[in-house]
Structures are given as C-alpha cells and as structure tokens.
Amino acid sequence: MANMIYHLSLQTAGIIAGAFLILISLPGLVKPDLIGVAQRFPRSHVAGVLLLTICLAWTFWLLATIQMGEFAGFRRPLLIALPIGYVLALRFVEEFLAVRALGILCLLAAEPLLDAAFLRYEPSRLLVTVFAYLLIVAGLFWVAIPYVLRNQINWSTRSVFRWRFLHGIAFIYGCVILAFALTRY
C-alpha cells in the first residue's frame, strides 16, 4: 500500500466532508440575508489573512513531516522559503487574497479525501472522490483566476431562490456523504 500522509479512514473522511458541506450550506439555506457576507468575501482582507495563515500552518506541517525521498535536500530551503512567501503574499497580494487563500485551502483539503478513498472498491467512495475533485478544480481556478469566485457568488446571489437552491444541493450532498460514512464505510 502507498505511503499515506493523513491516515484517515474513508469513514472519517466521509464524516468530515459531509459535516463540512452541511455546516457551510445550512446557514445559506435558512438565512438568505447572508448574501451580503458572501458578496464581501472575495475582497475581505481579514478572511484572506486568516485563510492564508491556515494554509501556511498546514503546508509547513506537511513539509516538515512528509517523506520526500530524493527531494529531502529541499526540505530546509522550502521550510525557510514558505514563511517568506507568506509574508510577501500578505504584503503584495491585495487583490482577492481571500479567494486565492481559499483556493489553496481547497487544494490542500482534497488530498486527505483522495487518500482515504484510495484502493477502496465500494462505489459509494466516489461521493467523497467527486467532492475532492470538485475542490481541486475550484481551487485551481480560484488561485489562478480569482475573479471567477466573485462572478460565481454574483451569479448565485441574483435571486434568493437560486441562493437557496444551490445551498440545498450542497446540503443534500453533505447528508448523503454523511449517511454513507455512518452506514457503509
């Protein structure tokens, strides 16, 4: 079996993914006046600093603990460069810092989900895997083209029905993942 970094079971990953989807979709589903909060998020400096700090800590931990094989000689320079890059990003990346940091966080979060589903044969594992790949695609777009999230938020907030419908889909998907995690994995 491949070296696993996180050692999460598919059940744990499913519980985390399902609970996460439920928790982020429930407020938007029952309280549509959060539309204004969502619209301010892409340019929120506080959210950007908070999310980028979480990404820094997660990436620093990964660099410090993973087996790097023949690239082990790069560990120390990367551990030095990472905080420098963090400070430079805070200093010079003012536009859509929150979106870019969220994209990085999505990319980091996808790996444990894929790792947990690796070499599992039940078809329901695809619920977690599809969510992981959605995180990857979104993360890549949000890091490279951050105004895409602003446009996605603007599109989804054009009507309360659309806002609630999208949150309802995320809520149902989270409930399905959580149900499979608790009963099948």
mmCIF file of C-alpha atoms in Angstrom:
data_model
loop_
_atom_site.group_PDB
_atom_site.id
_atom_site.type_symbol
_atom_site.label_atom_id
_atom_site.label_comp_id
_atom_site.label_asym_id
_atom_site.label_seq_id
_atom_site.Cartn_x
_atom_site.Cartn_y
_atom_site.Cartn_z
ATOM 1 C CA MET A 1 0.000 0.000 0.000
ATOM 2 C CA ALA A 2 1.179 3.547 -0.729
ATOM 3 C CA ASN A 3 2.566 5.811 1.970
ATOM 4 C CA MET A 4 -0.312 7.706 3.495
ATOM 5 C CA ILE A 5 0.204 11.144 4.951
ATOM 6 C CA TYR A 6 -3.011 11.613 6.906
ATOM 7 C CA HIS A 7 -4.055 8.080 7.901
ATOM 8 C CA LEU A 8 -7.767 8.909 7.700
ATOM 9 C CA SER A 9 -10.223 6.116 7.154
ATOM 10 C CA LEU A 10 -12.837 6.573 4.452
ATOM 11 C CA GLN A 11 -15.443 6.743 7.207
ATOM 12 C CA THR A 12 -13.631 9.620 8.951
ATOM 13 C CA ALA A 13 -13.068 11.445 5.658
ATOM 14 C CA GLY A 14 -16.736 10.976 4.763
ATOM 15 C CA ILE A 15 -17.884 12.274 8.135
ATOM 16 C CA ILE A 16 -15.624 15.321 7.812
ATOM 17 C CA ALA A 17 -16.674 16.031 4.200
ATOM 18 C CA GLY A 18 -20.381 15.504 4.900
ATOM 19 C CA ALA A 19 -20.370 17.575 8.081
ATOM 20 C CA PHE A 20 -18.412 20.333 6.316
ATOM 21 C CA LEU A 21 -20.908 20.508 3.445
ATOM 22 C CA ILE A 22 -23.831 20.543 5.869
ATOM 23 C CA LEU A 23 -22.253 23.246 8.031
ATOM 24 C CA ILE A 24 -21.427 25.582 5.146
ATOM 25 C CA SER A 25 -24.745 25.097 3.350
ATOM 26 C CA LEU A 26 -27.169 25.249 6.279
ATOM 27 C CA PRO A 27 -26.714 28.972 7.100
ATOM 28 C CA GLY A 28 -27.210 29.969 3.457
ATOM 29 C CA LEU A 29 -30.225 27.705 3.191
ATOM 30 C CA VAL A 30 -32.114 29.026 6.207
ATOM 31 C CA LYS A 31 -30.805 32.602 6.305
ATOM 32 C CA PRO A 32 -30.709 34.126 2.804
ATOM 33 C CA ASP A 33 -29.671 37.540 4.159
ATOM 34 C CA LEU A 34 -26.104 36.139 4.349
ATOM 35 C CA ILE A 35 -25.866 37.015 0.661
ATOM 36 C CA GLY A 36 -24.145 40.282 1.589
ATOM 37 C CA VAL A 37 -21.490 38.429 3.595
ATOM 38 C CA ALA A 38 -20.793 36.146 0.633
ATOM 39 C CA GLN A 39 -20.512 39.112 -1.727
ATOM 40 C CA ARG A 40 -17.952 40.835 0.524
ATOM 41 C CA PHE A 41 -15.822 37.695 0.989
ATOM 42 C CA PRO A 42 -13.616 37.882 -2.153
ATOM 43 C CA ARG A 43 -12.121 41.241 -1.123
ATOM 44 C CA SER A 44 -12.058 40.616 2.631
ATOM 45 C CA HIS A 45 -8.518 41.223 3.882
ATOM 46 C CA VAL A 46 -9.252 39.652 7.285
ATOM 47 C CA ALA A 47 -10.560 36.456 5.680
ATOM 48 C CA GLY A 48 -7.552 36.413 3.360
ATOM 49 C CA VAL A 49 -5.060 36.697 6.210
ATOM 50 C CA LEU A 50 -6.887 34.077 8.281
ATOM 51 C CA LEU A 51 -7.159 31.552 5.429
ATOM 52 C CA LEU A 52 -3.591 32.147 4.251
ATOM 53 C CA THR A 53 -2.327 31.624 7.804
ATOM 54 C CA ILE A 54 -4.184 28.297 7.971
ATOM 55 C CA CYS A 55 -2.629 27.349 4.619
ATOM 56 C CA LEU A 56 0.826 28.325 5.886
ATOM 57 C CA ALA A 57 0.482 26.182 9.014
ATOM 58 C CA TRP A 58 -0.865 23.192 7.070
ATOM 59 C CA THR A 59 1.808 23.424 4.359
ATOM 60 C CA PHE A 60 4.584 23.950 6.912
ATOM 61 C CA TRP A 61 3.420 20.850 8.800
ATOM 62 C CA LEU A 62 3.340 18.841 5.552
ATOM 63 C CA LEU A 63 6.823 19.957 4.546
ATOM 64 C CA ALA A 64 8.187 19.189 7.987
ATOM 65 C CA THR A 65 6.681 15.691 8.249
ATOM 66 C CA ILE A 66 6.267 14.019 4.857
ATOM 67 C CA GLN A 67 8.777 11.640 3.370
ATOM 68 C CA MET A 68 10.425 13.432 0.467
ATOM 69 C CA GLY A 69 12.740 10.671 -0.740
ATOM 70 C CA GLU A 70 15.330 12.031 -3.134
ATOM 71 C CA PHE A 71 13.984 15.550 -2.635
ATOM 72 C CA ALA A 72 14.740 15.538 1.110
ATOM 73 C CA GLY A 73 17.566 18.006 0.497
ATOM 74 C CA PHE A 74 14.958 20.606 -0.484
ATOM 75 C CA ARG A 75 13.118 20.366 2.850
ATOM 76 C CA ARG A 76 15.114 23.037 4.718
ATOM 77 C CA PRO A 77 15.135 25.605 1.853
ATOM 78 C CA LEU A 78 11.393 25.105 1.406
ATOM 79 C CA LEU A 79 10.749 25.457 5.142
ATOM 80 C CA ILE A 80 12.641 28.765 5.004
ATOM 81 C CA ALA A 81 11.010 29.940 1.768
ATOM 82 C CA LEU A 82 7.465 29.169 2.896
ATOM 83 C CA PRO A 83 7.191 31.852 5.626
ATOM 84 C CA ILE A 84 8.994 34.321 3.362
ATOM 85 C CA GLY A 85 6.444 33.644 0.622
ATOM 86 C CA TYR A 86 3.648 34.053 3.167
ATOM 87 C CA VAL A 87 4.922 37.490 4.228
ATOM 88 C CA LEU A 88 5.431 38.541 0.603
ATOM 89 C CA ALA A 89 1.919 37.403 -0.305
ATOM 90 C CA LEU A 90 0.452 39.391 2.586
ATOM 91 C CA ARG A 91 2.475 42.426 1.538
ATOM 92 C CA PHE A 92 1.974 42.379 -2.227
ATOM 93 C CA VAL A 93 -1.180 40.359 -2.989
ATOM 94 C CA GLU A 94 -4.003 42.675 -2.080
ATOM 95 C CA GLU A 95 -6.496 41.771 -4.784
ATOM 96 C CA PHE A 96 -8.624 38.739 -3.945
ATOM 97 C CA LEU A 97 -6.264 37.417 -1.269
ATOM 98 C CA ALA A 98 -9.184 35.617 0.413
ATOM 99 C CA VAL A 99 -10.112 33.867 -2.834
ATOM 100 C CA ARG A 100 -6.560 32.773 -3.564
ATOM 101 C CA ALA A 101 -6.103 31.516 0.013
ATOM 102 C CA LEU A 102 -9.420 29.641 -0.181
ATOM 103 C CA GLY A 103 -8.216 28.049 -3.415
ATOM 104 C CA ILE A 104 -5.008 26.906 -1.739
ATOM 105 C CA LEU A 105 -7.023 25.527 1.173
ATOM 106 C CA CYS A 106 -9.258 23.596 -1.251
ATOM 107 C CA LEU A 107 -6.186 22.064 -2.882
ATOM 108 C CA LEU A 108 -4.781 21.075 0.498
ATOM 109 C CA ALA A 109 -8.111 19.638 1.673
ATOM 110 C CA ALA A 110 -8.620 17.457 -1.397
ATOM 111 C CA GLU A 111 -5.592 15.249 -0.775
ATOM 112 C CA PRO A 112 -6.746 13.649 2.511
ATOM 113 C CA LEU A 113 -10.102 12.854 0.915
ATOM 114 C CA LEU A 114 -8.481 11.173 -2.076
ATOM 115 C CA ASP A 115 -6.005 9.433 0.202
ATOM 116 C CA ALA A 116 -8.851 7.959 2.275
ATOM 117 C CA ALA A 117 -10.691 6.683 -0.811
ATOM 118 C CA PHE A 118 -7.538 5.208 -2.373
ATOM 119 C CA LEU A 119 -7.770 1.446 -3.006
ATOM 120 C CA ARG A 120 -11.352 1.274 -1.736
ATOM 121 C CA TYR A 121 -13.671 -0.611 -4.041
ATOM 122 C CA GLU A 122 -17.178 0.283 -2.905
ATOM 123 C CA PRO A 123 -18.865 2.545 -5.480
ATOM 124 C CA SER A 124 -20.043 4.929 -2.751
ATOM 125 C CA ARG A 125 -16.420 6.050 -2.249
ATOM 126 C CA LEU A 126 -16.999 8.131 -5.364
ATOM 127 C CA LEU A 127 -19.138 10.518 -3.316
ATOM 128 C CA VAL A 128 -16.009 11.559 -1.419
ATOM 129 C CA THR A 129 -13.789 11.357 -4.500
ATOM 130 C CA VAL A 130 -16.063 13.572 -6.604
ATOM 131 C CA PHE A 131 -16.152 16.138 -3.799
ATOM 132 C CA ALA A 132 -12.344 16.064 -3.667
ATOM 133 C CA TYR A 133 -12.059 16.657 -7.409
ATOM 134 C CA LEU A 134 -14.576 19.492 -7.219
ATOM 135 C CA LEU A 135 -12.336 21.054 -4.561
ATOM 136 C CA ILE A 136 -9.317 20.627 -6.840
ATOM 137 C CA VAL A 137 -10.981 22.203 -9.872
ATOM 138 C CA ALA A 138 -12.373 25.073 -7.811
ATOM 139 C CA GLY A 139 -9.033 25.564 -6.052
ATOM 140 C CA LEU A 140 -7.107 25.726 -9.312
ATOM 141 C CA PHE A 141 -9.486 28.293 -10.781
ATOM 142 C CA TRP A 142 -9.651 30.399 -7.623
ATOM 143 C CA VAL A 143 -5.869 30.547 -7.239
ATOM 144 C CA ALA A 144 -5.149 31.277 -10.907
ATOM 145 C CA ILE A 145 -8.227 33.341 -11.814
ATOM 146 C CA PRO A 146 -9.620 34.656 -8.513
ATOM 147 C CA TYR A 147 -12.337 36.857 -10.003
ATOM 148 C CA VAL A 148 -14.110 33.630 -11.009
ATOM 149 C CA LEU A 149 -15.297 33.153 -7.408
ATOM 150 C CA ARG A 150 -16.615 36.717 -7.330
ATOM 151 C CA ASN A 151 -18.529 36.003 -10.535
ATOM 152 C CA GLN A 152 -19.810 32.703 -9.128
ATOM 153 C CA ILE A 153 -21.016 34.455 -5.978
ATOM 154 C CA ASN A 154 -22.656 37.226 -8.008
ATOM 155 C CA TRP A 155 -24.406 34.645 -10.198
ATOM 156 C CA SER A 156 -25.623 32.590 -7.240
ATOM 157 C CA THR A 157 -26.904 35.638 -5.347
ATOM 158 C CA ARG A 158 -29.027 37.082 -8.147
ATOM 159 C CA SER A 159 -32.124 35.598 -6.548
ATOM 160 C CA VAL A 160 -33.000 34.117 -3.176
ATOM 161 C CA PHE A 161 -34.340 31.015 -4.944
ATOM 162 C CA ARG A 162 -31.024 30.400 -6.708
ATOM 163 C CA TRP A 163 -29.095 31.016 -3.485
ATOM 164 C CA ARG A 164 -31.269 28.592 -1.514
ATOM 165 C CA PHE A 165 -31.322 26.024 -4.316
ATOM 166 C CA LEU A 166 -27.512 25.855 -4.526
ATOM 167 C CA HIS A 167 -27.203 25.624 -0.759
ATOM 168 C CA GLY A 168 -29.902 22.958 -0.771
ATOM 169 C CA ILE A 169 -27.915 20.869 -3.261
ATOM 170 C CA ALA A 170 -24.785 21.192 -1.103
ATOM 171 C CA PHE A 171 -26.815 20.292 2.000
ATOM 172 C CA ILE A 172 -28.299 17.179 0.371
ATOM 173 C CA TYR A 173 -24.894 16.108 -0.966
ATOM 174 C CA GLY A 174 -23.413 16.540 2.527
ATOM 175 C CA CYS A 175 -26.239 14.493 4.063
ATOM 176 C CA VAL A 176 -25.725 11.708 1.516
ATOM 177 C CA ILE A 177 -21.971 11.578 2.159
ATOM 178 C CA LEU A 178 -22.565 11.620 5.913
ATOM 179 C CA ALA A 179 -25.188 8.858 5.683
ATOM 180 C CA PHE A 180 -22.847 6.618 3.677
ATOM 181 C CA ALA A 181 -19.972 7.409 6.032
ATOM 182 C CA LEU A 182 -22.023 6.356 9.036
ATOM 183 C CA THR A 183 -23.613 3.260 7.494
ATOM 184 C CA ARG A 184 -21.390 1.877 4.707
ATOM 185 C CA TYR A 185 -17.731 2.750 5.188
#
